[in-house]
Each structure stands twice: as structure tokens, then as C-alpha cells.
Amino acid sequence: MGDSIGSEEGSRILGRDAQRNNILAARVVAETVKTTLGPKGMDKMLVDRVGNIIVTNDGVTILEEMEIEHPAAKMIVEIAKTQEKEVGDGTTTAVMLAGRFLENAEKLLDMKIHPTIITQGYRWAEEKAQIILNELAVEIDSKEDLMKVAQTAMTGKGVEYLKEKFSKIIVDAVEIVAENKEVDLEDIRIGKQKGLAIENTKLIKGIVIDKGKINLEMPGKVEEARIALIEEALEIQGPETEAKISVSTPDQLQNFLSQEDSILKSKVEWIKESGANVLFVQKGIDDLVQYYLAKEGIYAVRRVMKSDMQSLAKATGAKIISKLSEICPGDLGYANYVEEQKEGEESMTYVMGCKNPKALTILIRGGTEHVIDEVERGMKDALGDVVATLKNSMVVAGGGAIEIELAKRLKEFASTLKGREGLAVKEFASALEFIPSTLAENAGMDPIDVLTELRVSHDANMKTAGLNLFSGKVEDTLMQGIIEPLKVKTQAIASASEVAIMILRIDDVIAAKKSSGNSGKLGGMQGYD
Ligand code: ADP
Ligand code: MG
């Protein structure tokens, strides 16, 4: 056991070495995100080769941007992505749990316990954990509680002082778009505007496009807007590819120009006939067309992003028109009014009172792009949590309370087991304590003291005792409103244990043949040992 064999050195790692190597790689990933956990977690600055910078506290963002080569480490990154997709929050937790499940499994491997026994124990522990989690979850019903969920998600994400306001924006937005407690997050548009301070972030019951009208002569506001969404350019297309026209006399030139003129004019004519008084055009708009449109009192925006066009279509009921000559009144959308608003240096177009009352935009403001992006990530975590909570109304106590109670009960369960699987269940249980101890550590507290105090409280049957990092004390975090969706925890534990089990079952890592587009080398493998 444990030898590298094969003709190419390092192309194959076997047995205990393979396990050790994989576990180490997974632990490295977990250690990387560990310092960001919780409200007192630190941020990371990610710098790519061309110097682009991201400053973030968000687990999945860090892992997505890092260059990770090791195959087992990549598997850990996958769980962060799954967590992000399924809930939108809890990515750091999921990755840390996976790392600790593996680290603890290694202790058992060192005791010569077979991986099959460990994985069996972990499976039992995971199943039991899901049952206990559901028993411990508490039902919530008020809007205030939903706001608390949003606030817990945003704590430590750089918007702490605004979390009352932001949590209201988030819950309001979710309530507007919810249908039978289901929310399609795509319905919540997030707009960004640089310049104003973060506190000017707001929820707008309409669609906001980050461009103003194209021509000063156009009206600043159009009431009872009949909106056309046009894909094609309102220009004479591709003059360079068209046949050459030789112009030798002034008459010919005049003729040619008026020909172009009439083509452009007819475009405006079609628009006018359709009854549209507001245009959103995905491509460009010729100066002359602008002039005619302004003369007709039509408000127009050009170079609108495709995703914005789609949002506008959904919000106003308009059909995106690909051939202007076929435009008809039935293609138009409707909004109470469309207005240009200038804030800071930028002009925006507000489309308000849309046909679809669920149309909304959260407009995030901030001084710099970095700030805006990090606020957006915090908001998205909170949105994910609120949506998950709305669905089944179940929450658990945060600040490590749920993890400690779960660990306690799993240890009780382990002692009922006869075989050595019980040892694995115990290790699984103590891995969960990694969450509260890290929350304490990241806040500069002594993790062992805090863990001890938490254990004592839970032994005294205080099921929701957790570390409140606002007060720095062990308290009933449920009462304090530090609450998280049940789904964050069930998902994190499910995917973390799944990947841990998968990695533990590997006893042979072979450099496979090159597959198309992919490097066949298991890069970085040797670097960890
Ligand atoms: P993740 O990516 O796992 O969501 P976060 O950095 O968002 O990581 O941290 C989440 C953890 O922070 C949860 O365990 C949550 O209970 C905890 N937490 C949030 N607010 C507080 C608070 N005020 N006091 C203590 N712990 C908190
Ligand atoms: Mg979070």
C-alpha cells in the first residue's frame, strides 16, 4: 500500500497515499475560505493576471475565481456551486464541513479503520442529521422574521449598518414576485448605479434601464407609454458591404441622399403607425431617425442589453420585434409612464406602472464598482435565504446553535451503535462544531472557551444557545433573531457528506488519457504531498 507505481513517476497514486493526498487538498480548500465565515469574517482580495480585483467575503465567489487544479479540491468547489444554486447561501459552511468531515475521517484511517466502515458511519450520521434538523427547525410566519433571515445573511457583508433597510427591500421584493410561496429569482432584477452612496439603494416597482433617452429633443416623460422593443438597428445597414454607388453630379448626390432619407423616414413612419411612443432598440439609431422620432414626440433608448429587452418584454407585455416592417399595434407593451431620471452623472430610464405588476428592480448604488458588487453578493445571499424560508417557513437558530445541538444529538446516536461505525458518527458530529468554533475564532475569541460554554448550555437543554457576535456572548440566538433557513443547513450537510464519502472511497488516482480540450495531467497533485 501507498506506493506510486507505473512507468511515469507520479502518474498514479495508490491506497493510503491517494487518500491522504485527496484529504489534504480538500482541507486546503476549506482552510482557504474558513477565515471569511460569519459576521466577523475577513474579506479576500482576488487579483487575476491582468490585475482585475474582486474584494469579497463570499465563499463561492472566492472558489470560483481561484485557480484550482487538484481534482479532489475541484470536487469540493463543486459543492459550493451546488449550494449556491440550490439555496444561494451557506457556501462557506458547506465547504468547511466537507473539509472537516475528511480531516476527521483521516484520524479514523490512522486508527486503521477501513474506509468502508467510515463511509457507512457517515451515511448513517447524515441520514440521522437530516431527521434531527427537521425536528429542531422552527416555523416562522411574520414579515419581521423573514427580515431577520435576510439580516442574518447580510451580517458581515459590508452593509451591516443598512441591514434594516436592505432586509425590507429584499422581503418586499420577494413578496411582490412570489406566487404561492414560490419565487423565480430571475423575476427580481438587480440594477447597479455607480456614484451615489449605498444608502440610496432602493426598490423600484418598475424596470430601470441604465441608459437615458438618446436625443435631447425627445420628451423627458411619456405618460401612457406604448412601448416597442426593436431588435434591429434603426440605421441604413452595412453601407460598406453594399454595392458602390458612383455619384458624379450634385443632382445624383441629392438623389442618393434623399433615397437614404426616405428609407429612414419610412422606418419612423412604421413606428408611428404602430402607435408606439416609446422605443427600446437593441442596436443603434441613426441621427436622422433620432431627429424624426423627436419630432414625433417619441422617447427612444438605444443599445439596450438583450437581458434588459427580455425583462422589458416580460414587464410590459411587449413582443421583441426582429423585423421593423412587420411591427403592429399588438406587439406593443404598456406602462403608466416612462421617464428619464438623471442621478449623479448617469441618466436612467424608469419604466413605471408596468402591465405586469410583478415587475421590479432593486437598484443598488455605491461609490465604486467593488462596493456595488459586494453589496450585490450580500443581497443575493439574503434573497436566496428569504426565498428558501418563504417556501417552507422553517428556520434554525444561527451562530452555531444548530450545529452544536446537532452534534450533541448525533453523539448520543453514536453511543447506541455497536460497531466501529459509531466512531465515524462521532467524528461526523464533532466536525459540525467546526462552525461555531470558527465563528468564535474569526471574531478573535477563544474557540475552545466558546465551544465549552456552548456545550454546557446545550447539555442544560438550551437547544438554541449560540454565539451572538453582536454581543459577543453565548445566548439564545433564536430569540435574538439570528436565524437561518433550514434549507441552508440540510443542503450543506447533504452535499458536504456526499463529497466526503465520495473522496474517501477513492483509493487510486490515475492520470487518465488526454480527453479533448482537457489537460489529462492531474495537475497540482504532487504539490500537496
Ligand atoms: P456562508 O457562506 O456559509 O453563508 P457566512 O460568512 O455568511 O458563510 O456566515 C454564516 C454563519 O454566520 C452562519 O453560521 C450564521 O449563523 C452566522 N452568523 C450570522 N450572523 C451572526 C451573528 N450575529 N452572530 C453569530 N453568528 C452569526
Ligand atoms: Mg452567508
XYZ file of C-alpha atoms and ligand atoms in Angstrom:
557
model
C 0.000 0.000 0.000
C 0.962 3.528 -0.558
C 3.410 3.254 -3.419
C 3.359 5.174 -6.583
C 3.679 2.751 -9.422
C 3.759 2.873 -13.187
C 6.342 3.953 -15.659
C 5.704 7.670 -15.314
C 6.617 8.957 -11.932
C 3.650 10.383 -10.090
C 1.112 9.410 -12.718
C -0.598 7.105 -10.287
C -1.161 7.362 -6.576
C -2.450 4.392 -4.682
C -4.085 3.405 -1.443
C -3.376 5.375 1.683
C -1.283 7.917 -0.211
C -4.145 8.654 -2.568
C -6.463 9.172 0.368
C -4.024 11.319 2.279
C -3.369 13.437 -0.759
C -7.039 13.948 -1.566
C -7.928 14.756 2.014
C -5.149 17.274 2.227
C -6.312 19.001 -0.936
C -9.875 19.212 0.361
C -8.635 20.601 3.662
C -6.625 23.267 1.916
C -9.762 24.485 0.161
C -11.721 24.505 3.415
C -8.922 26.368 5.203
C -8.895 28.995 2.474
C -12.499 30.046 2.974
C -12.541 29.487 6.716
C -11.422 32.992 7.674
C -14.396 34.537 5.851
C -17.050 32.693 7.868
C -19.557 34.670 9.833
C -20.196 38.320 10.586
C -16.646 38.932 11.744
C -15.068 37.040 8.882
C -12.393 38.730 6.827
C -12.550 39.514 3.132
C -10.318 38.203 0.410
C -8.810 40.159 -2.403
C -8.653 38.215 -5.621
C -6.359 39.513 -8.310
C -6.218 37.959 -11.748
C -3.367 38.018 -14.263
C -4.422 41.283 -15.829
C -4.929 42.938 -12.474
C -8.710 42.802 -12.136
C -9.638 42.900 -8.488
C -12.509 41.408 -6.559
C -12.850 42.042 -2.852
C -15.240 39.549 -1.344
C -16.355 37.590 1.652
C -18.435 35.195 -0.388
C -17.272 31.570 -0.348
C -18.413 30.567 -3.790
C -17.010 33.692 -5.427
C -13.600 33.047 -3.908
C -13.543 29.440 -5.025
C -14.845 30.204 -8.489
C -12.153 32.779 -9.057
C -9.277 30.769 -7.597
C -7.215 28.655 -9.919
C -7.730 25.213 -8.510
C -6.122 22.248 -10.196
C -6.268 19.386 -7.774
C -9.106 17.010 -8.702
C -10.279 16.433 -5.130
C -10.146 20.158 -4.430
C -12.253 20.685 -7.523
C -14.850 18.320 -6.145
C -15.053 20.478 -3.044
C -15.523 23.584 -5.157
C -18.419 21.831 -6.854
C -20.336 21.631 -3.583
C -20.007 25.368 -3.132
C -21.549 25.769 -6.562
C -24.351 23.329 -5.800
C -25.066 25.131 -2.554
C -25.141 28.435 -4.397
C -27.536 27.053 -6.961
C -29.841 25.305 -4.520
C -30.048 27.948 -1.809
C -27.801 30.856 -2.703
C -26.193 30.965 0.744
C -24.193 28.739 3.073
C -21.376 28.071 0.628
C -18.588 28.622 3.146
C -20.340 26.394 5.641
C -20.722 23.574 3.115
C -17.075 23.688 2.083
C -15.829 23.850 5.659
C -17.952 20.896 6.673
C -16.651 18.807 3.795
C -13.084 19.674 4.769
C -13.663 18.767 8.383
C -15.526 15.539 7.591
C -12.446 14.452 5.669
C -9.966 15.666 8.239
C -11.766 13.712 10.950
C -12.015 10.669 8.725
C -8.259 10.722 8.449
C -7.974 10.202 12.206
C -10.004 7.036 11.774
C -7.906 5.917 8.817
C -4.854 6.367 11.014
C -6.515 4.047 13.519
C -6.673 1.503 10.669
C -10.419 1.714 10.360
C -11.409 0.757 6.848
C -12.862 3.480 4.608
C -15.955 1.347 4.037
C -16.738 1.474 7.754
C -16.163 5.222 7.839
C -18.349 5.929 4.853
C -21.096 3.737 6.283
C -20.930 5.638 9.559
C -21.040 8.940 7.716
C -24.079 7.817 5.755
C -25.933 6.930 8.925
C -24.887 10.180 10.515
C -26.086 12.185 7.543
C -29.486 10.489 7.481
C -29.900 10.999 11.183
C -28.765 14.612 10.908
C -31.499 15.355 8.365
C -34.126 13.931 10.681
C -32.836 15.875 13.679
C -32.588 19.090 11.670
C -36.223 18.830 10.700
C -37.184 18.197 14.319
C -35.227 21.199 15.541
C -36.478 23.623 12.896
C -38.927 26.282 13.980
C -41.787 27.635 11.941
C -41.963 31.356 11.333
C -44.808 33.363 9.910
C -44.229 37.087 10.131
C -42.616 39.501 7.777
C -40.342 40.611 10.628
C -38.981 37.087 10.855
C -38.275 36.999 7.135
C -36.427 40.266 7.539
C -34.383 38.710 10.328
C -33.403 35.888 7.991
C -32.254 38.441 5.433
C -30.321 40.361 8.090
C -28.530 37.261 9.339
C -27.465 36.506 5.776
C -26.147 40.025 5.232
C -24.327 40.452 8.529
C -20.662 40.970 7.815
C -21.157 41.653 4.121
C -20.231 45.311 4.311
C -23.779 46.619 4.587
C -24.285 45.943 8.240
C -25.321 49.470 9.155
C -28.007 49.379 6.466
C -29.356 45.924 7.054
C -32.739 47.090 8.386
C -33.335 48.991 5.194
C -31.874 46.328 2.933
C -33.772 43.487 4.534
C -37.002 45.382 3.969
C -36.132 45.923 0.319
C -35.424 42.220 -0.066
C -38.534 40.954 1.682
C -40.735 43.479 -0.121
C -39.285 42.393 -3.449
C -39.778 38.721 -2.707
C -43.364 39.294 -1.580
C -44.184 41.151 -4.769
C -42.968 38.427 -7.103
C -43.990 35.415 -5.004
C -46.680 33.184 -6.351
C -47.964 30.547 -3.953
C -44.783 30.926 -1.930
C -42.671 30.143 -4.972
C -40.278 32.710 -6.340
C -38.343 32.743 -9.549
C -35.275 34.769 -8.625
C -34.956 35.819 -12.249
C -38.013 37.984 -11.683
C -36.052 40.146 -9.279
C -33.929 42.410 -11.410
C -30.854 43.900 -9.887
C -29.718 47.190 -11.364
C -26.497 48.912 -10.452
C -25.641 52.579 -10.483
C -22.286 53.992 -9.599
C -21.994 57.380 -7.979
C -24.479 57.787 -5.176
C -23.843 56.323 -1.719
C -25.047 52.829 -0.784
C -27.879 54.138 1.382
C -29.608 55.365 -1.780
C -30.187 51.780 -2.841
C -33.903 51.291 -3.385
C -36.661 49.057 -4.586
C -38.392 50.357 -7.663
C -41.728 48.992 -8.733
C -40.861 49.055 -12.350
C -37.966 48.405 -14.678
C -34.938 50.631 -14.603
C -32.595 50.691 -17.571
C -29.199 52.249 -17.083
C -29.468 54.474 -20.137
C -31.313 57.682 -20.825
C -33.117 58.922 -23.928
C -30.875 59.226 -26.930
C -31.757 62.737 -28.019
C -32.226 65.899 -26.012
C -35.213 66.960 -28.089
C -37.159 63.875 -27.059
C -39.712 64.206 -24.257
C -38.371 63.595 -20.737
C -41.502 61.769 -19.730
C -44.136 59.883 -21.674
C -47.447 59.139 -19.991
C -49.442 56.065 -21.040
C -46.416 54.614 -22.671
C -46.945 52.267 -25.613
C -43.646 50.507 -25.840
C -41.936 48.925 -28.834
C -38.927 46.657 -28.349
C -36.879 46.550 -31.515
C -34.031 44.185 -32.191
C -32.726 45.618 -35.474
C -30.765 48.825 -35.922
C -32.622 51.956 -36.988
C -29.913 52.793 -39.463
C -29.071 52.289 -43.087
C -27.430 48.969 -42.726
C -23.961 47.969 -43.833
C -23.101 50.737 -46.360
C -19.639 49.250 -46.716
C -20.939 45.899 -47.887
C -23.487 47.285 -50.299
C -22.779 47.867 -53.937
C -20.809 51.004 -54.718
C -22.800 53.896 -55.984
C -20.989 56.321 -58.184
C -22.106 59.836 -57.746
C -20.803 62.366 -60.237
C -23.274 65.230 -60.256
C -24.833 67.228 -57.425
C -28.207 66.035 -58.619
C -27.202 62.417 -58.218
C -25.890 63.075 -54.768
C -29.100 64.799 -53.821
C -30.987 61.865 -55.233
C -28.948 59.368 -53.317
C -29.224 61.219 -50.046
C -32.937 61.645 -50.339
C -33.194 57.942 -51.084
C -31.450 57.136 -47.815
C -33.534 59.745 -46.164
C -36.736 58.171 -47.327
C -35.689 54.710 -46.161
C -35.031 56.086 -42.707
C -38.191 58.123 -42.805
C -40.232 55.053 -43.603
C -38.815 53.306 -40.544
C -40.101 56.150 -38.403
C -43.382 56.007 -40.293
C -43.875 52.308 -39.417
C -43.174 53.055 -35.775
C -45.576 55.963 -35.752
C -48.307 53.933 -37.409
C -47.987 51.193 -34.814
C -48.876 53.763 -32.181
C -45.641 53.380 -30.201
C -44.476 56.402 -28.245
C -41.511 54.739 -26.522
C -38.774 52.678 -28.193
C -36.127 50.440 -26.786
C -33.679 49.460 -29.511
C -31.080 46.761 -29.036
C -28.781 48.285 -31.644
C -28.026 51.774 -32.903
C -30.287 54.625 -34.013
C -29.272 56.904 -36.884
C -29.067 60.655 -36.192
C -31.711 61.401 -38.737
C -34.045 58.817 -37.231
C -33.447 60.389 -33.851
C -34.440 63.719 -35.281
C -37.673 62.384 -36.781
C -38.522 60.436 -33.637
C -38.001 63.542 -31.506
C -40.242 65.490 -33.860
C -42.969 62.905 -33.310
C -42.524 63.150 -29.536
C -41.249 59.580 -29.294
C -38.882 58.623 -26.464
C -36.107 56.286 -27.599
C -33.245 54.417 -25.959
C -30.555 52.675 -27.983
C -28.076 49.853 -27.370
C -30.247 48.242 -24.745
C -28.836 44.967 -23.438
C -30.562 41.801 -24.550
C -31.337 40.792 -20.956
C -32.932 44.194 -20.388
C -35.005 43.737 -23.531
C -36.248 40.456 -22.139
C -37.099 41.997 -18.790
C -38.954 44.795 -20.545
C -40.879 42.285 -22.622
C -41.946 40.369 -19.548
C -42.819 43.505 -17.619
C -44.724 45.442 -20.261
C -46.163 42.628 -22.345
C -44.337 43.822 -25.438
C -43.089 41.454 -28.108
C -39.492 41.836 -29.218
C -39.672 42.811 -32.876
C -36.970 41.495 -35.151
C -38.327 42.950 -38.404
C -39.434 46.516 -38.090
C -41.521 46.455 -41.277
C -43.787 43.931 -39.600
C -44.470 45.957 -36.492
C -48.126 46.109 -35.475
C -50.033 47.576 -32.521
C -50.393 44.132 -30.958
C -46.621 43.964 -30.461
C -46.528 46.931 -28.131
C -46.219 46.778 -24.387
C -47.712 49.070 -21.842
C -46.600 51.111 -18.836
C -48.187 54.044 -16.991
C -45.235 56.189 -17.774
C -41.645 56.155 -18.962
C -39.340 58.804 -17.619
C -35.711 59.800 -17.773
C -34.065 60.492 -14.442
C -30.637 61.940 -14.016
C -28.863 60.922 -10.852
C -25.220 61.638 -10.410
C -23.564 61.619 -13.805
C -25.723 58.941 -15.280
C -29.127 59.022 -16.905
C -31.548 56.192 -16.311
C -34.865 55.291 -17.858
C -37.642 54.341 -15.458
C -40.487 52.257 -16.851
C -43.174 52.516 -14.215
C -46.626 51.080 -13.677
C -45.965 48.167 -15.980
C -48.679 45.910 -17.337
C -47.187 43.119 -15.217
C -47.489 44.313 -11.603
C -44.669 41.992 -10.524
C -42.067 43.919 -12.483
C -39.462 45.347 -10.154
C -35.845 46.388 -9.885
C -33.572 46.582 -6.901
C -31.339 49.482 -7.781
C -28.039 49.164 -5.945
C -25.992 52.302 -5.549
C -22.461 52.656 -4.322
C -19.328 54.706 -4.663
C -17.288 52.167 -6.564
C -17.858 49.055 -8.599
C -16.175 46.897 -5.920
C -18.588 48.122 -3.285
C -21.605 47.649 -5.523
C -20.557 44.132 -6.470
C -20.059 43.058 -2.870
C -23.408 44.566 -1.860
C -24.960 42.636 -4.721
C -23.445 39.359 -3.484
C -24.716 40.015 0.042
C -28.148 40.841 -1.312
C -28.229 37.719 -3.426
C -27.368 35.545 -0.414
C -30.173 37.209 1.515
C -32.600 36.857 -1.389
C -31.798 33.151 -1.615
C -32.364 32.723 2.104
C -35.638 34.615 2.127
C -36.933 32.653 -0.843
C -35.922 29.365 0.793
C -37.622 30.400 4.019
C -40.775 31.562 2.299
C -41.148 28.167 0.710
C -41.409 26.072 3.875
C -41.312 28.691 6.661
C -38.739 26.689 8.595
C -35.699 28.256 10.226
C -33.000 27.208 12.649
C -31.029 29.122 15.284
C -27.787 30.608 13.924
C -24.472 31.480 15.494
C -23.580 27.800 15.658
C -26.580 26.885 17.841
C -27.990 24.374 15.393
C -24.595 22.772 14.778
C -23.915 22.261 18.488
C -27.327 20.766 19.164
C -26.989 18.544 16.133
C -23.521 17.408 17.258
C -24.835 16.630 20.713
C -27.679 14.506 19.393
C -25.504 12.718 16.870
C -23.081 11.801 19.628
C -25.983 10.349 21.584
C -26.970 8.412 18.489
C -23.385 7.192 18.045
C -23.346 5.691 21.509
C -26.314 3.499 20.581
C -24.326 1.937 17.739
C -22.378 -1.227 18.363
C -19.790 -1.434 15.590
C -16.918 0.872 14.712
C -19.292 2.895 12.554
C -20.204 4.596 15.800
C -16.745 6.150 15.865
C -17.379 7.605 12.439
C -20.712 9.033 13.549
C -18.885 10.682 16.460
C -16.320 12.225 14.137
C -19.097 13.441 11.859
C -20.725 15.055 14.892
C -17.610 16.820 16.076
C -16.970 18.115 12.549
C -20.146 20.182 12.929
C -18.617 22.002 15.882
C -16.095 23.450 13.467
C -18.731 26.054 12.523
C -19.228 27.667 15.956
C -15.559 27.373 16.823
C -14.629 29.182 13.620
C -17.264 31.880 14.208
C -15.575 32.474 17.570
C -12.063 32.328 16.181
C -12.836 34.790 13.399
C -14.161 37.209 15.986
C -10.932 36.992 17.940
C -12.483 34.912 20.707
C -11.087 31.729 22.175
C -12.731 28.895 20.246
C -12.238 26.342 22.999
C -13.811 28.522 25.663
C -16.749 29.282 23.444
C -17.234 25.636 22.459
C -17.150 24.599 26.085
C -19.701 27.200 27.070
C -21.943 26.195 24.179
C -21.718 22.517 25.089
C -22.569 23.253 28.706
C -25.614 25.275 27.662
C -26.832 22.554 25.341
C -26.288 19.903 27.992
C -28.525 22.054 30.165
C -31.125 21.675 27.421
C -30.815 25.154 25.954
C -31.343 23.963 22.423
C -30.945 27.336 20.770
C -27.906 28.613 22.622
C -25.457 30.007 20.097
C -22.736 32.580 19.809
C -24.239 36.018 19.309
C -21.499 38.039 17.705
C -23.331 41.312 18.225
C -22.973 40.947 21.970
C -20.026 38.542 21.927
C -21.919 36.218 24.268
C -23.454 32.777 24.238
C -27.178 33.475 24.084
C -30.440 32.181 22.712
C -29.821 33.150 19.108
C -33.346 32.207 18.052
C -34.716 34.806 20.476
C -32.136 37.278 19.242
C -33.362 36.892 15.702
C -30.162 35.332 14.392
C -31.937 32.820 12.222
C -31.184 30.939 9.051
C -33.318 28.859 6.717
C -33.477 25.160 7.490
C -32.678 24.532 3.847
C -29.209 26.108 4.148
C -28.251 23.511 6.732
C -29.916 20.469 5.195
C -28.323 21.242 1.844
C -24.868 21.988 3.282
C -24.782 18.783 5.305
C -26.124 16.663 2.460
C -23.642 17.868 -0.112
C -20.662 18.062 2.240
C -21.118 14.499 3.416
C -21.773 13.281 -0.099
C -18.495 14.646 -1.394
C -16.586 13.493 1.692
C -17.871 9.961 1.183
C -17.027 10.080 -2.489
C -13.469 11.189 -1.798
C -12.991 8.596 0.945
C -13.947 5.830 -1.424
C -11.122 6.700 -3.805
C -8.011 4.597 -3.335
C -6.398 5.040 -6.671
C -5.749 8.225 -8.595
C -4.680 7.602 -12.151
C -3.665 10.177 -14.673
C -6.178 9.477 -17.392
C -5.574 9.839 -21.121
C -5.927 13.272 -22.562
C -9.530 13.982 -23.349
C -10.335 16.646 -25.913
C -9.849 20.150 -24.615
C -8.889 18.954 -21.170
C -5.438 18.509 -19.792
C -5.009 14.875 -18.952
C -2.470 15.609 -16.275
C -3.748 15.617 -12.739
C -2.069 18.935 -12.194
C -1.037 20.063 -8.757
C -1.298 16.546 -7.410
C 2.293 16.218 -6.342
C 2.409 19.665 -4.868
C 0.420 18.702 -1.796
C 2.455 15.806 -0.557
P -21.847 31.067 4.469
O -21.162 31.233 3.160
O -21.727 29.683 4.978
O -23.250 31.579 4.468
P -21.262 33.349 6.114
O -19.980 34.097 6.112
O -22.433 34.005 5.515
O -20.998 31.948 5.479
O -21.568 33.003 7.643
C -22.687 32.286 8.037
C -22.613 31.984 9.510
O -22.613 33.190 10.280
C -23.798 31.175 9.975
O -23.353 30.097 10.744
C -24.586 32.164 10.810
O -25.324 31.549 11.843
C -23.505 33.038 11.349
N -23.992 34.338 11.811
C -24.672 35.279 11.126
N -24.962 36.344 11.904
C -24.447 36.078 13.131
C -24.393 36.783 14.372
N -24.943 37.970 14.509
N -23.784 36.178 15.416
C -23.226 34.967 15.256
N -23.221 34.260 14.121
C -23.828 34.798 13.070
Mg -23.954 33.500 4.247
